[in-house]
Each structure stands twice: as structure tokens, then as C-alpha cells.
Tab-separated table of C-alpha atoms in Angstrom:
chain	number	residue	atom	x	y	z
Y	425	UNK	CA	-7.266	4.172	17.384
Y	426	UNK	CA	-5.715	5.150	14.348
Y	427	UNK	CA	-8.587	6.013	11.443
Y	428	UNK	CA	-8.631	7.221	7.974
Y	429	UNK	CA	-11.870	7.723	6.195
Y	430	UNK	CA	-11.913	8.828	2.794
Y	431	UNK	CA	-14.828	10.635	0.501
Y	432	UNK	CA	-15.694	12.234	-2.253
Y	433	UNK	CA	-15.359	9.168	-5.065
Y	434	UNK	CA	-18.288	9.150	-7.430
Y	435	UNK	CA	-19.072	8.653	-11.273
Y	436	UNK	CA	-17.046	11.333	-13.642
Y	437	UNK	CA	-16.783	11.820	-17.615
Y	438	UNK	CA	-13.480	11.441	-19.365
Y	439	UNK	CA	-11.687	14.871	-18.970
Y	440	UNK	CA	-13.296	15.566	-16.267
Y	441	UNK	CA	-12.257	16.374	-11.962
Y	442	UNK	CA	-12.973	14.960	-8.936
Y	443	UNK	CA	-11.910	15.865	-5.420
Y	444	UNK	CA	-11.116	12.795	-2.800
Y	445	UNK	CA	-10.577	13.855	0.732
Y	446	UNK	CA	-9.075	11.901	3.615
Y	447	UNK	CA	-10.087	12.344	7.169
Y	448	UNK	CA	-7.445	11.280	9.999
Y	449	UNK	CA	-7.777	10.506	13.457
Y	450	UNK	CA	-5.332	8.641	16.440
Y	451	UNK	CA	-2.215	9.614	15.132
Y	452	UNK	CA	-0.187	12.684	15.188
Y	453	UNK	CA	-1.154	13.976	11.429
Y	454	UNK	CA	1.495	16.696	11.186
Y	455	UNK	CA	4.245	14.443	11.627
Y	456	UNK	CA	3.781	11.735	8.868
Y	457	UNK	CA	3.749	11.567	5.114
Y	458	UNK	CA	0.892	10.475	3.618
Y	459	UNK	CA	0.431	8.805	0.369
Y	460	UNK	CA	-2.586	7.818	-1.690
Y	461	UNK	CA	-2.785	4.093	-3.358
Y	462	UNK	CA	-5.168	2.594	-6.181
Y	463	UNK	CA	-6.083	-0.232	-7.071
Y	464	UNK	CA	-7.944	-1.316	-10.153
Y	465	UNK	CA	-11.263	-4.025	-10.101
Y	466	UNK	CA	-9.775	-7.222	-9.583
Y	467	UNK	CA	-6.078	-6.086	-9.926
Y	468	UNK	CA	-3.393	-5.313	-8.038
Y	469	UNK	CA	-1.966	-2.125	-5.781
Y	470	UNK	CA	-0.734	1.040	-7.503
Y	471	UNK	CA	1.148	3.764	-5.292
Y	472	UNK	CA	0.154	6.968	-7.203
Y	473	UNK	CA	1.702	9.556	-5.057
Y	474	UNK	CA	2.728	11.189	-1.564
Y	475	UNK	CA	3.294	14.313	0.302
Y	476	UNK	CA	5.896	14.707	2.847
Y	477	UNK	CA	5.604	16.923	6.168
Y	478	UNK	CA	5.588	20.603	6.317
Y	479	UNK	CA	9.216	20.362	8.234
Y	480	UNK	CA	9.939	18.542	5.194
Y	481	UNK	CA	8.913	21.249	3.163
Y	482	UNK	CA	5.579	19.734	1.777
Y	483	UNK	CA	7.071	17.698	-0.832
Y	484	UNK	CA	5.486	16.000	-3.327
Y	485	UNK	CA	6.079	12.926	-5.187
Y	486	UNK	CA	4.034	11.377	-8.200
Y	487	UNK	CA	3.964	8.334	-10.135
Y	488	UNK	CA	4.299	8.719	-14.202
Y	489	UNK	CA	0.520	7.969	-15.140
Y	490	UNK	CA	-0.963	10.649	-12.987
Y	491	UNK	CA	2.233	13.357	-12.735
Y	492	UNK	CA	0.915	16.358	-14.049
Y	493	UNK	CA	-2.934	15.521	-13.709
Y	494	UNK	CA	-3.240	15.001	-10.128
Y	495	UNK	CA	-2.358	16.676	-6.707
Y	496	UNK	CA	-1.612	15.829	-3.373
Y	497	UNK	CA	-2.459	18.399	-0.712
Y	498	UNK	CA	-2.896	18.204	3.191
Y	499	UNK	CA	-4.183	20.751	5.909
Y	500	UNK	CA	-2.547	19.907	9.462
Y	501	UNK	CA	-5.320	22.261	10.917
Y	502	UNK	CA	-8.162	19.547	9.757
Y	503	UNK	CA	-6.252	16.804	9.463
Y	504	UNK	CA	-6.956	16.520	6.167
Y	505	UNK	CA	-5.568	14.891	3.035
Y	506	UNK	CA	-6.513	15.999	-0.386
Y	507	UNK	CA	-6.018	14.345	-3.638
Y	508	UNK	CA	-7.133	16.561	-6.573
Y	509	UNK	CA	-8.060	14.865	-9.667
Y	510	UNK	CA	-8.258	16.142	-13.304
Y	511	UNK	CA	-8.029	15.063	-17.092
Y	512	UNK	CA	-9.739	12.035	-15.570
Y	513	UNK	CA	-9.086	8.742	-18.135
Y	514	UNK	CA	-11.192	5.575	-18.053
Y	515	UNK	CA	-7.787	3.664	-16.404
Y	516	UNK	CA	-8.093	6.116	-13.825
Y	517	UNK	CA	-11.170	4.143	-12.274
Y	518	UNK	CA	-10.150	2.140	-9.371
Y	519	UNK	CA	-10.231	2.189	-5.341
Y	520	UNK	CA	-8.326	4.824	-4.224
Y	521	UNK	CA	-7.147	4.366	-0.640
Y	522	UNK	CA	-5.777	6.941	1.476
Y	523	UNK	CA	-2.239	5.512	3.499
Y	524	UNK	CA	-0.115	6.586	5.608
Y	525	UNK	CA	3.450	5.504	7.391
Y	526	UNK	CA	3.540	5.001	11.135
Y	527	UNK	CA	7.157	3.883	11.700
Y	528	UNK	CA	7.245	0.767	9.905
Y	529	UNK	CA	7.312	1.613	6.284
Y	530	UNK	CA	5.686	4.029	4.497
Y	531	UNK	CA	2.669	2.404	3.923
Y	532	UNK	CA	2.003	0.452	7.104
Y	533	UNK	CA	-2.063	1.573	7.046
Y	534	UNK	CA	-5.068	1.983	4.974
Y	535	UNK	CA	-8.356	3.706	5.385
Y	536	UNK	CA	-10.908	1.679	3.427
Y	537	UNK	CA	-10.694	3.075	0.343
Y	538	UNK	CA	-13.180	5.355	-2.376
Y	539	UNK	CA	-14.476	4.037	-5.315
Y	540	UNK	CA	-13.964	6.611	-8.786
Y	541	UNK	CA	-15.100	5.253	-11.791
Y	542	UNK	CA	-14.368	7.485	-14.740
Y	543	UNK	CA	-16.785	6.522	-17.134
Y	544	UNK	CA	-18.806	8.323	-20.306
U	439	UNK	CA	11.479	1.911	-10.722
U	440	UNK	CA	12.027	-1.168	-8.481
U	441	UNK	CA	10.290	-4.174	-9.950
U	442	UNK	CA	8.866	-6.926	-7.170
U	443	UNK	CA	8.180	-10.189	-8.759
U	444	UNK	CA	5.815	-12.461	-7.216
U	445	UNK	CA	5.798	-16.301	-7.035
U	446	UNK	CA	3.387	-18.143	-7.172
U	447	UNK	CA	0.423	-16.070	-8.223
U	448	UNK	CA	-1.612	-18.160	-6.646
U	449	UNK	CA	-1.744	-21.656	-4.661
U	450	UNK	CA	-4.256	-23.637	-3.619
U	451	UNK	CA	-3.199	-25.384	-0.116
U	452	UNK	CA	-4.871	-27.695	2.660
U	453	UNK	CA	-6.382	-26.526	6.090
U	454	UNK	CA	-2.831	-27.121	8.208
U	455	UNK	CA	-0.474	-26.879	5.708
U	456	UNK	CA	2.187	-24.531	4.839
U	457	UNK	CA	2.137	-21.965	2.253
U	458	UNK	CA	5.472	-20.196	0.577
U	459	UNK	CA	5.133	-17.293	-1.764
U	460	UNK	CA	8.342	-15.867	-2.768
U	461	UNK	CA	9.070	-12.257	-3.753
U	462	UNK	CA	12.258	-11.137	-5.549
U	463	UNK	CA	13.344	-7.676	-6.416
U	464	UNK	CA	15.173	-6.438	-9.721
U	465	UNK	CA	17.743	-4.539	-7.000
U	466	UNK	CA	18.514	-4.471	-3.510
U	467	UNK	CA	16.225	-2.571	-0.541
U	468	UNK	CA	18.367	-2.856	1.662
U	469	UNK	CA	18.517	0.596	3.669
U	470	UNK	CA	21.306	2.485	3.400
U	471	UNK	CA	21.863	1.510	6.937
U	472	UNK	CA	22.736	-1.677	5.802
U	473	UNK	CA	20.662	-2.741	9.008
U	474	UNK	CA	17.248	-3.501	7.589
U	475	UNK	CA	15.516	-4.325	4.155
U	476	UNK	CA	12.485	-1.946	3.036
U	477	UNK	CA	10.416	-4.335	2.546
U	478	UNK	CA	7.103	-5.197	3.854
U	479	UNK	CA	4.570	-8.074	3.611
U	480	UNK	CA	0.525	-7.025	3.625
U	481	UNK	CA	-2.459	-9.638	3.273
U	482	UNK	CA	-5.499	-8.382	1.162
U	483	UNK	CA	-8.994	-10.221	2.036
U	484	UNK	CA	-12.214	-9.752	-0.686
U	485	UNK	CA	-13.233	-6.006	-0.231
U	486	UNK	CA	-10.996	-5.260	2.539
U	487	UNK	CA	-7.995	-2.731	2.477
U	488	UNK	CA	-4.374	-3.995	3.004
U	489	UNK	CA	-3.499	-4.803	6.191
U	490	UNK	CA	0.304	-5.006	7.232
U	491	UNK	CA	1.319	-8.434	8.257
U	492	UNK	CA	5.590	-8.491	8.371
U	493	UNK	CA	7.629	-5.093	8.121
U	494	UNK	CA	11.420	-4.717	7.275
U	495	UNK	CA	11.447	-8.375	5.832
U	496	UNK	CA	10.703	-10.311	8.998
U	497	UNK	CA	9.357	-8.557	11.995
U	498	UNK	CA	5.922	-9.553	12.610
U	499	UNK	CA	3.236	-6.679	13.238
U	500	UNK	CA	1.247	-6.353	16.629
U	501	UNK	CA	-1.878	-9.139	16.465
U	502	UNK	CA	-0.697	-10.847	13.301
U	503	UNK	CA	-0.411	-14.860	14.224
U	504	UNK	CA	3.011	-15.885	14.392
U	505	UNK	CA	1.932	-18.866	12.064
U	506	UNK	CA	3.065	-15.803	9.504
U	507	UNK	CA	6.759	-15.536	9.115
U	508	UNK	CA	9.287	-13.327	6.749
U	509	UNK	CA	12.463	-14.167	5.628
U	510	UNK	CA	15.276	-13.051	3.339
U	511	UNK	CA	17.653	-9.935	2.627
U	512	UNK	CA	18.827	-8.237	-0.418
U	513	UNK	CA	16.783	-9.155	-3.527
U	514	UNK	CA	14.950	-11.784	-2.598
U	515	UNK	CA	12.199	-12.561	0.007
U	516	UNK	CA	9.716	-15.209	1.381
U	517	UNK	CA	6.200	-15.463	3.139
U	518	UNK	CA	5.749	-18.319	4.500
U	519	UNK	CA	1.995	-19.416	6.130
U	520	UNK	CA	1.837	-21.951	8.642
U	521	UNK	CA	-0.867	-24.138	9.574
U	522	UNK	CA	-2.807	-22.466	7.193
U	523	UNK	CA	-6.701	-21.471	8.382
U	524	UNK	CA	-9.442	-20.775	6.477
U	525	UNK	CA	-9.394	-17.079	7.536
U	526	UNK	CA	-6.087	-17.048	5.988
U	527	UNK	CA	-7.745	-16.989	2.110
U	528	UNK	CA	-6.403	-13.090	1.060
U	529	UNK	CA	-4.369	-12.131	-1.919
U	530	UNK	CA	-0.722	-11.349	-0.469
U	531	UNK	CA	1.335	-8.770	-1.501
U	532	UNK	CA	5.295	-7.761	-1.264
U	533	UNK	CA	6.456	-4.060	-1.037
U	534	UNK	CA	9.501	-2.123	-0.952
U	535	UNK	CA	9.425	1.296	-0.103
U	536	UNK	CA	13.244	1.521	-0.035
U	537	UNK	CA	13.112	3.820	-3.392
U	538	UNK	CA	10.900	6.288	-5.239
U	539	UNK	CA	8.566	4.808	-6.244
U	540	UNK	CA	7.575	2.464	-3.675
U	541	UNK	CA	6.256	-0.490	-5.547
U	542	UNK	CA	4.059	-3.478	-5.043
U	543	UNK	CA	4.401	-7.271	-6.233
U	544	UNK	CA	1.408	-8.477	-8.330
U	545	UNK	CA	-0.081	-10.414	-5.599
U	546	UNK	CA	-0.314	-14.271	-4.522
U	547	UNK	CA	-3.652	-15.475	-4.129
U	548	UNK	CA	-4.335	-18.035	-1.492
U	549	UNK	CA	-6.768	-20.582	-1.235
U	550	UNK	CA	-7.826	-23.582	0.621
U	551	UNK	CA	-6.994	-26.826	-1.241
């Protein structure tokens, strides 16, 4: 059974950092690209970045509001996914849901998401 | 960046009947391969994650009802819901992943009239 469990949301200042991790199970980790999605209270879904494969050289891509602030790692030895964040802003509080692409998309499932709420 | 536009944003239908929501992109996602479109349906319930309902425009995923249905190529798409049931009340959502970014509609929320 395919499973991704994030952690590490919380309550952060403005400016500050906060870690979220992504554990995943039932697939083959190493061969997929993960990404990581938000989505604010009540709105809609926001793709804020992915990494690609390590036969793919690790690649990273970002969307504009984060580029810069935030970073996508993984570890194929834990499967793991990592999503460094820092310079946190208030807009930056939302769900944040780790994904990943099984064959039918690049999004085709969702762990259940982390709750960060940047907030003074 | 690809911009999915969502109609309606929401609609309010009866137990049995059918629901359209309509999707249209500001360019094509149609692969390269000219084959298939890169675009993908999900459904949304209240404090659930997405969960993926059509993929490349009109397959249906494992489990999902086939009261769900996609349509369309190109630029512009369509959900349709038939014989809507109550346990079909979720926000839906269109998504492209043919280009960087991959991008999400706003959403149609559904509800029992």
C-alpha cells in the first residue's frame, strides 16, 4: 500500500525555518519524483516545488514565491523527502502535502498533509 | 505558467442528477506525443487530501465509480458527475502537469441541491 506521512509542521515567527519531512512506503522511492503541494485555509492547491531522481541528476524545480527560500531534498536510503523552509512569511501558512507521481501524472497521490502556520 | 480556468466554481445539484464542471486551459497539454493530454481530474472532500479521480483527460483511476467521466483534448476539458450521491460533495479540481509549473484550476465546489 502506497503511504506518505509527513511531519514536522508547527507554529514559526516571520523570518524564521522550519523543517517538513516526508516518510514513504509501497512504492519504489528511488525511482519517482516527488513534489511538495500547499494549500492555503479554505483555498485552493499550490504546487511549490519538486525534485527529480538521482538518474535524473537530482533536479530541482521551484515555484516563484518560494524559489530561493525553500529546498527540496530526498534520501533514497530512508526514503525520505525533505522540504527545508526559511525566511518564513505569514502567506507561507498553509497545508503542505507531500506528492508524488506513480505513472499517471505527476501528482497522482497525496500523503495527508502538515499544517505550518507562520505566525508572530 | 499554464493558467486552468474553472467553471462553475460551484453548483448546487440534486441526489441523481448530473453535474458538469468545465476546465479550460490558456494553451494546449497535449503531450508532445500528440497521444495524450496532461491533464488530470482530483476530487477534494472537507479535510481530506486530493485524491485522483480521471488521469490524461479521460481514463478513470482504479475504484473511482464510473458515474465519473472526463472528456476533451487540447485546451479545454469537462468533468462530468453522474447520478450524483451524497458522498460525492468535494471541491473538484483540474490539473495539467504537461509544463513547468504544473498548475491547478481554482476548484468547483459541489453540493447537494
Amino acid at each position: 500500500e502506497v503511504q506518505l506521512v509527513e511531519s514536522g509542521g508547527g507554529l514559526v515567527k516571520p523570518g524564521g525555518s522550519l523543517r517538513l519531512s516526508c516518510a514513504a512506503s509501497g512504492f519504489t522511492f528511488s525511482e519517482t519524483w516527488m513534489s511538495w503541494v500547499r494549500q492555503g485555509s479554505g483555498k485552493g492547491l499550490e504546487w511549490i516545488g519538486r525534485i527529480k531522481r538521482k538518474v535524473d541528476g537530482e533536479l530541482t524545480d521551484y515555484a516563484a514565491p518560494v524559489r530561493g527560500r525553500f529546498t527540496i531534498s530526498r534520501d533514497d536510503s530512508e526514503n525520505r523527502l525533505y522540504l527545508q523552509m526559511n525566511s518564513l512569511k505569514i502567506e507561507d501558512t498553509a497545508v503542505y502535502f507531500c506528492v508524488t507521481g506513480l505513472g499517471k501524472g505527476d501528482l497522482d497521490f497525496w500523503g495527508q498533509g502538515t499544517l505550518v502556520t507562520v505566525s508572530s | 505558467d499554464i493558467v486552468l480556468t474553472q467553471s462553475p466554481d460551484s453548483l448546487a445539484v440534486s441526489l441523481g442528477g448530473r453535474a458538469t464542471i468545465n476546465c479550460k486551459s490558456s494553451q494546449s497539454v497535449l503531450h508532445s506525443s500528440k497521444t495524450k493530454d496532461s491533464l488530470n481530474w482530483f476530487q477534494q472532500k472537507a479535510g481530506q487530501p486530493p485524491k485522483l479521480l480521471i488521469y490524461s483527460a479521460s481514463t478513470r483511476e482504479s475504484g473511482v465509480p464510473d458515474r465519473f467521466s472526463g472528456s476533451g483534448s487540447g485546451t479545454d476539458f469537462t468533468l462530468t458527475i453522474d447520478s450524483l450521491q451524497a458522498e460525492d460533495v468535494a471541491v473538484y479540481y483540474c490539473h495539467q502537469y504537461d509544463n513547468t509549473p504544473p498548475t491547478f484550476g481554482q476548484g468547483t465546489k459541489v453540493e447537494i441541491k
